[in-house]
Coordinates of C-alpha atoms in Angstrom, one line a residue:
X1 CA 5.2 35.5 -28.9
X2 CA 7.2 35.7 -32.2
X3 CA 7.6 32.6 -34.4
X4 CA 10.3 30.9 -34.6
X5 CA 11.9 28.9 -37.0
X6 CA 14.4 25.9 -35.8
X7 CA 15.2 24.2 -38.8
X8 CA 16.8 27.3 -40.2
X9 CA 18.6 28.2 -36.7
X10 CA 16.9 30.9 -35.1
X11 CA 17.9 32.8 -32.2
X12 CA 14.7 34.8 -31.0
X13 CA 14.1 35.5 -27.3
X14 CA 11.1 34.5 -25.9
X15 CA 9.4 37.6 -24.5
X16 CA 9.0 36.6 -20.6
X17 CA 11.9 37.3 -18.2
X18 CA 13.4 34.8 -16.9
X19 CA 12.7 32.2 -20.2
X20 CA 15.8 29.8 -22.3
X21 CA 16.5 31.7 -24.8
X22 CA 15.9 29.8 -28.5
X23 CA 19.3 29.4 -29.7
X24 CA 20.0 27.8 -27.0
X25 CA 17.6 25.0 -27.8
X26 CA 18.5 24.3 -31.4
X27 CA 22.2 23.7 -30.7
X28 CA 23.1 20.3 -32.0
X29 CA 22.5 17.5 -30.1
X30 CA 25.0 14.8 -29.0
X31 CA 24.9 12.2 -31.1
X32 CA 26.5 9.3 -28.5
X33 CA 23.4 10.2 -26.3
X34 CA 20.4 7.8 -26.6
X35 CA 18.5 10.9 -26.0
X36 CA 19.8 13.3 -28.5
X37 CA 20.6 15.6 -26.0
X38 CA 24.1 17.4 -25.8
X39 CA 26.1 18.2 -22.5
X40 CA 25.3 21.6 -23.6
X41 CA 22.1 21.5 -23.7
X42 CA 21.7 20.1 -20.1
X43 CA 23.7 22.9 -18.9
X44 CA 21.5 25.7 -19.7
X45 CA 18.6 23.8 -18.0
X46 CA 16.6 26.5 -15.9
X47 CA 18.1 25.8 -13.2
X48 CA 15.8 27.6 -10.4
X49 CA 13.1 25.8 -12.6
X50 CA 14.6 22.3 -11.6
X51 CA 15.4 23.1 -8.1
X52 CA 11.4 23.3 -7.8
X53 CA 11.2 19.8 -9.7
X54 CA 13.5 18.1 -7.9
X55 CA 11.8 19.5 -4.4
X56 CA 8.3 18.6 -5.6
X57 CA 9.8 15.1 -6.3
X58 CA 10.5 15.0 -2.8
X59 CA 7.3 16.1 -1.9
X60 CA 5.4 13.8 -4.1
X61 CA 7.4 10.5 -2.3
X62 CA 7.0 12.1 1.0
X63 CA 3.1 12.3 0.4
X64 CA 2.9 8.9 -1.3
X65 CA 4.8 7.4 2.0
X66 CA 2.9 9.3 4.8
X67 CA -0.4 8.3 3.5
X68 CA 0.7 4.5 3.5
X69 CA 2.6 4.4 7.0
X70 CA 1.1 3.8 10.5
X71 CA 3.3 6.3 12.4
X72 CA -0.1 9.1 12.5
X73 CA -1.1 8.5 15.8
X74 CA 0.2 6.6 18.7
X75 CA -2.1 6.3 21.6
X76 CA -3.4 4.0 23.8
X77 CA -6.8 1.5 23.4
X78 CA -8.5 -0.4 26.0
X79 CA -10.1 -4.0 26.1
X80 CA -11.3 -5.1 29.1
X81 CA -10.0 -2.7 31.8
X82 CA -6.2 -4.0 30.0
X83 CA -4.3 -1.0 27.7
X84 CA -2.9 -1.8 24.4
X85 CA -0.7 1.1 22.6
X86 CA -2.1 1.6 19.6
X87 CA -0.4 2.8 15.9
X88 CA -3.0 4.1 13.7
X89 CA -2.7 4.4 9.9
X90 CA -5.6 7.2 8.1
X91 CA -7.5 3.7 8.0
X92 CA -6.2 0.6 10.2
X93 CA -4.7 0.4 13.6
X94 CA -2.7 -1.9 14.8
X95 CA -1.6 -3.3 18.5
X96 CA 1.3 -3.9 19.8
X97 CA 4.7 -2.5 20.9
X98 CA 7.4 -0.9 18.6
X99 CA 9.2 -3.9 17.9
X100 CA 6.1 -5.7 17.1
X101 CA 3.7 -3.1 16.4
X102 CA 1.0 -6.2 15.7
X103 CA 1.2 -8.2 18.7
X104 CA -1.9 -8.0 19.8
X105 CA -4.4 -7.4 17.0
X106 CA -6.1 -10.8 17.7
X107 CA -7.4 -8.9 21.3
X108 CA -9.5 -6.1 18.8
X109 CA -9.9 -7.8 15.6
X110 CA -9.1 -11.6 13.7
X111 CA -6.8 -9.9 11.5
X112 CA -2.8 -10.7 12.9
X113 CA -1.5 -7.9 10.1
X114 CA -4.0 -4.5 10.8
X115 CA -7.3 -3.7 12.2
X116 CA -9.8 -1.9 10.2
X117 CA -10.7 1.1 11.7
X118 CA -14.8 0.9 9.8
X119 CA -14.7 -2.4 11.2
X120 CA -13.6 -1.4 15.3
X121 CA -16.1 1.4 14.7
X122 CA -19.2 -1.1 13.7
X123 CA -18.3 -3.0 16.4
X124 CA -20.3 -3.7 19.1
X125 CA -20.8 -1.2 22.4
X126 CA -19.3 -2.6 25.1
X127 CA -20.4 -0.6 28.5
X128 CA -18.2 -2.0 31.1
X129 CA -16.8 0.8 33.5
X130 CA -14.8 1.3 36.4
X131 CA -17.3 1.4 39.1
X132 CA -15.6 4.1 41.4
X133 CA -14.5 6.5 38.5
X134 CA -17.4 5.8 35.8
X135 CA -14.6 5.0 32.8
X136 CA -15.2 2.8 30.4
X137 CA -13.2 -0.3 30.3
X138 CA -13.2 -0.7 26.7
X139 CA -12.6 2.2 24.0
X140 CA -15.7 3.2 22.5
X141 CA -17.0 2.6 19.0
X142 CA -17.4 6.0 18.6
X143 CA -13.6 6.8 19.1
X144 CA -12.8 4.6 16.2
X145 CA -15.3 6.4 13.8
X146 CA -13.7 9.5 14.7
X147 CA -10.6 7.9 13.8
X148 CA -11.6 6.6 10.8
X149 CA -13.6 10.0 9.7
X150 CA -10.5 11.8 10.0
X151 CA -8.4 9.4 8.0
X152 CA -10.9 9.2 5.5
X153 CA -11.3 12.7 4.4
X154 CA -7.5 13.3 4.6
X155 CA -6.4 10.7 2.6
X156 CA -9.0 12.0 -0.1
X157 CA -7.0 15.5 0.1
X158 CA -3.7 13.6 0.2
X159 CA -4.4 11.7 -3.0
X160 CA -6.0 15.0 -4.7
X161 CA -2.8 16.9 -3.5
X162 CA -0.8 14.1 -4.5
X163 CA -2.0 14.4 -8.1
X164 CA -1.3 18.0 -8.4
X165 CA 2.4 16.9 -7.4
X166 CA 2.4 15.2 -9.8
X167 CA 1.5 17.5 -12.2
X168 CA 2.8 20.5 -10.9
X169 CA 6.3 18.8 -10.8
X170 CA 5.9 17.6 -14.7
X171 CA 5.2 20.9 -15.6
X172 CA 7.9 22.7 -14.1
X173 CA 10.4 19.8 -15.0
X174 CA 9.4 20.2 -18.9
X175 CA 9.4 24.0 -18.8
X176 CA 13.1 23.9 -16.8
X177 CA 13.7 21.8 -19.9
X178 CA 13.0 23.7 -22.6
X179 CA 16.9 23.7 -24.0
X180 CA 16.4 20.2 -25.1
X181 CA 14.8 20.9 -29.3
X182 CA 11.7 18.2 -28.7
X183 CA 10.9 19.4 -25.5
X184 CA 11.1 23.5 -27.7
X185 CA 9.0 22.0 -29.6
X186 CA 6.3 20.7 -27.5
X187 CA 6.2 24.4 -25.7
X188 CA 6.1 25.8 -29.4
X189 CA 2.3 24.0 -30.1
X190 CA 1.6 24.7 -26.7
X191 CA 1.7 28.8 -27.6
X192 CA 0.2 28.3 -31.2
X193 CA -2.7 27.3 -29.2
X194 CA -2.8 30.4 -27.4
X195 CA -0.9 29.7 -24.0
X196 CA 1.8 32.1 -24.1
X197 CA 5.0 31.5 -22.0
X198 CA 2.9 34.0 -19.0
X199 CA -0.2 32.0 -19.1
X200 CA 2.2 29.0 -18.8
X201 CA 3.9 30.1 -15.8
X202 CA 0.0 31.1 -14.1
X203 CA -0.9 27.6 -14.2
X204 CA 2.5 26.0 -13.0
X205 CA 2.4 28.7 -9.9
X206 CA -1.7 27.9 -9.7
X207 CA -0.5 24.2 -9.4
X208 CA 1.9 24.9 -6.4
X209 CA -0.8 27.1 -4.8
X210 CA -3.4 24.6 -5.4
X211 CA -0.6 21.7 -3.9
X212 CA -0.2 23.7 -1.3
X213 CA -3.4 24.6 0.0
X214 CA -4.3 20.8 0.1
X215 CA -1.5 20.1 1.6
X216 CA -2.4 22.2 4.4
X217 CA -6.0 21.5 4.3
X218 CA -4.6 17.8 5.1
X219 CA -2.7 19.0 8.3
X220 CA -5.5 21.4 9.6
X221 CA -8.4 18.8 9.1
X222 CA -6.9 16.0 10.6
X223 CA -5.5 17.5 13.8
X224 CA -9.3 19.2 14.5
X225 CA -11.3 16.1 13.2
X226 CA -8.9 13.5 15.5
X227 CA -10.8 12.5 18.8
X228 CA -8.2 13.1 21.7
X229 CA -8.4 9.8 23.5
X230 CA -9.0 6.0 22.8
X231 CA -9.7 5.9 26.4
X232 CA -6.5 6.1 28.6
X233 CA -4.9 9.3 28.0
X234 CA -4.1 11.7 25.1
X235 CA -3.1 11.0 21.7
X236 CA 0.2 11.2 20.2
X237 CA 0.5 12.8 16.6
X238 CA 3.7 10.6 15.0
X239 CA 6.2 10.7 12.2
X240 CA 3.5 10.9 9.6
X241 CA 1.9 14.0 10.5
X242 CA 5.6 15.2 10.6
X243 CA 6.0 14.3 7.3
X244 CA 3.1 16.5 6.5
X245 CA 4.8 19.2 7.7
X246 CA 7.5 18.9 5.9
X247 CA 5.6 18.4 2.7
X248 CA 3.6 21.4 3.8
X249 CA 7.5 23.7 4.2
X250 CA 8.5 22.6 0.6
X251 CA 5.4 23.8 -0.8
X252 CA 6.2 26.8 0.9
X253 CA 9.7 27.1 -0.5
X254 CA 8.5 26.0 -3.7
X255 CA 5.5 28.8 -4.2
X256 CA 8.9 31.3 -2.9
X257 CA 10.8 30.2 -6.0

C-alpha cells in the first residue's frame, strides 16, 4: 500500500476494490461538530460496510436478550401426579401460567422468582408412578440435568459468539468509517504494521464466519442435547430459540455482503 501523506492533502487510492478513497478523508472537518466530523465526510461512509454494522448491532442485542429470557422451552413438569407448565431459561425454570409465569415455583423449589435448574436436577428421586401405566408422577432428576446440560453449553457458545459480535461489528463499523481523518489514521498504523487493507477485510469476513458458525453451533446443540419431555408430553421450543434463528439469518446476510 502506498504512503500517504494527509497533512499536505493527498489523494492516493488505496489499492483494494471497493476501499474510501484518501481524499476523501482529509476533507475539512466541520468545525460546529463536537466530533470534528463534516456532513461530508458522513456521506461517503461505506455504506454496504455499515449496512453489515448496523445488522450485527441487531444481532449482538438479539443474542444478548435470548440468552437472558425464559421463552426457550415451554413444556410441562409434574409434582405429584399434578402438571405444572413449565418456562425454562438456558439455566432456571419457572412455574406458572403466562400471565404469571412464577406462580407456582414454591411446588419445585423455595425460590418465588426462578428455579435453578442444578438445583431440580440434585434433587432428590422421587419414584412414585401411576400404577396401571408405570409413569412417573414426578419429573425426574435426570430431565432437569438434561436441561441444564443443554443450557449450559449453549450459553457458553452464545457468550463466545456474542463476543465476536462484538468485535466483528467494531471492525466493520471503523473500516465503513474510514472518511472520518482519525479514524484514516488509525487504519494508516494498522498497515505500517503490515496488515494491508486485504488482510484487513480476511479477518472482518473470518469474524462473521467465526459469528456465524457459533451461532449455529448454538441452534444445532441445543435442539439435539434437549430431553423431549419433563414427563407429560413433548416440549415446546419458544420465542428464544426463534430469536436464534434470526440471529443465525443475519449472519447469513451479513457473510453475503
Amino acid at each position: 500500500m502506498a504512503s500517504r501523506d494527509r497533512q499536505a492533502g493527498g489523494a492516493q487510492q488505496r489499492y483494494a476494490a471497493g476501499s474510501p478513497p484518501l481524499g476523501a478523508r482529509s476533507g475539512p472537518a466541520n468545525s460546529s461538530s463536537p466530533l470534528g466530523i463534516s456532513m461530508d465526510e458522513l456521506e461517503k461512509l461505506d455504506k454496504m460496510m455499515v449496512v453489515v454494522a448496523a445488522i450485527g448491532m441487531v444481532v449482538n442485542i438479539t443474542q444478548l436478550f435470548a440468552i437472558n429470557n425464559h421463552a426457550w422451552i415451554k413444556a410441562t413438569a409434574l409434582h405429584e401426579g399434578q402438571p405444572f407448565t413449565a418456562f425454562l431459561s438456558l439455566d432456571g425454570v419457572r412455574f406458572g401460567v403466562a400471565d404469571d409465569p412464577s406462580r407456582d415455583n414454591q411446588v419445585f423449589c423455595t425460590d418465588s422468582h426462578e428455579c435453578r435448574l442444578r438445583e431440580l436436577c440434585s434433587g432428590p428421586v422421587n419414584h412414585d408412578a401411576y400404577e396401571r401405566t408405570g409413569l412417573r408422577m414426578n419429573t425426574a432428576p435426570e430431565a432437569w440435568c438434561g436441561f441444564n446440560a443443554a443450557g449450559t453449553f449453549t450459553t457458553k457458545l452464545l457468550s463466545v459468539g456474542l463476543l465476536l459480535g462484538l468485535i466483528a461489528t467494531g471492525i466493520t463499523g471503523m473500516y465503513a468509517s474510514q472518511s472520518i481523518p482519525w479514524v484514516a489514521t488509525q487504519f494508516d498504523k494498522i498497515e505500517e504494521l503490515g496488515f494491508s487493507d486485504r488482510i484487513q477485510k480476511y479477518i472482518m469476513c473470518s469474524c462473521w464466519v467465526a459469528l456465524w458458525g457459533f451461532v449455529f453451533s448454538s441452534m444445532a446443540t441445543y435442539a439435539l442435547l434437549i430431553p423431549d419431555t419433563l414427563g407429560w408430553g413433548a416440549v415446546k421450543l419458544e420465542a428464544s430459540f426463534g430469536l436464534l434463528r434470526l440471529c443465525f439469518v443475519l449472519c447469513t446476510i451479513n457473510g453475503a455482503l
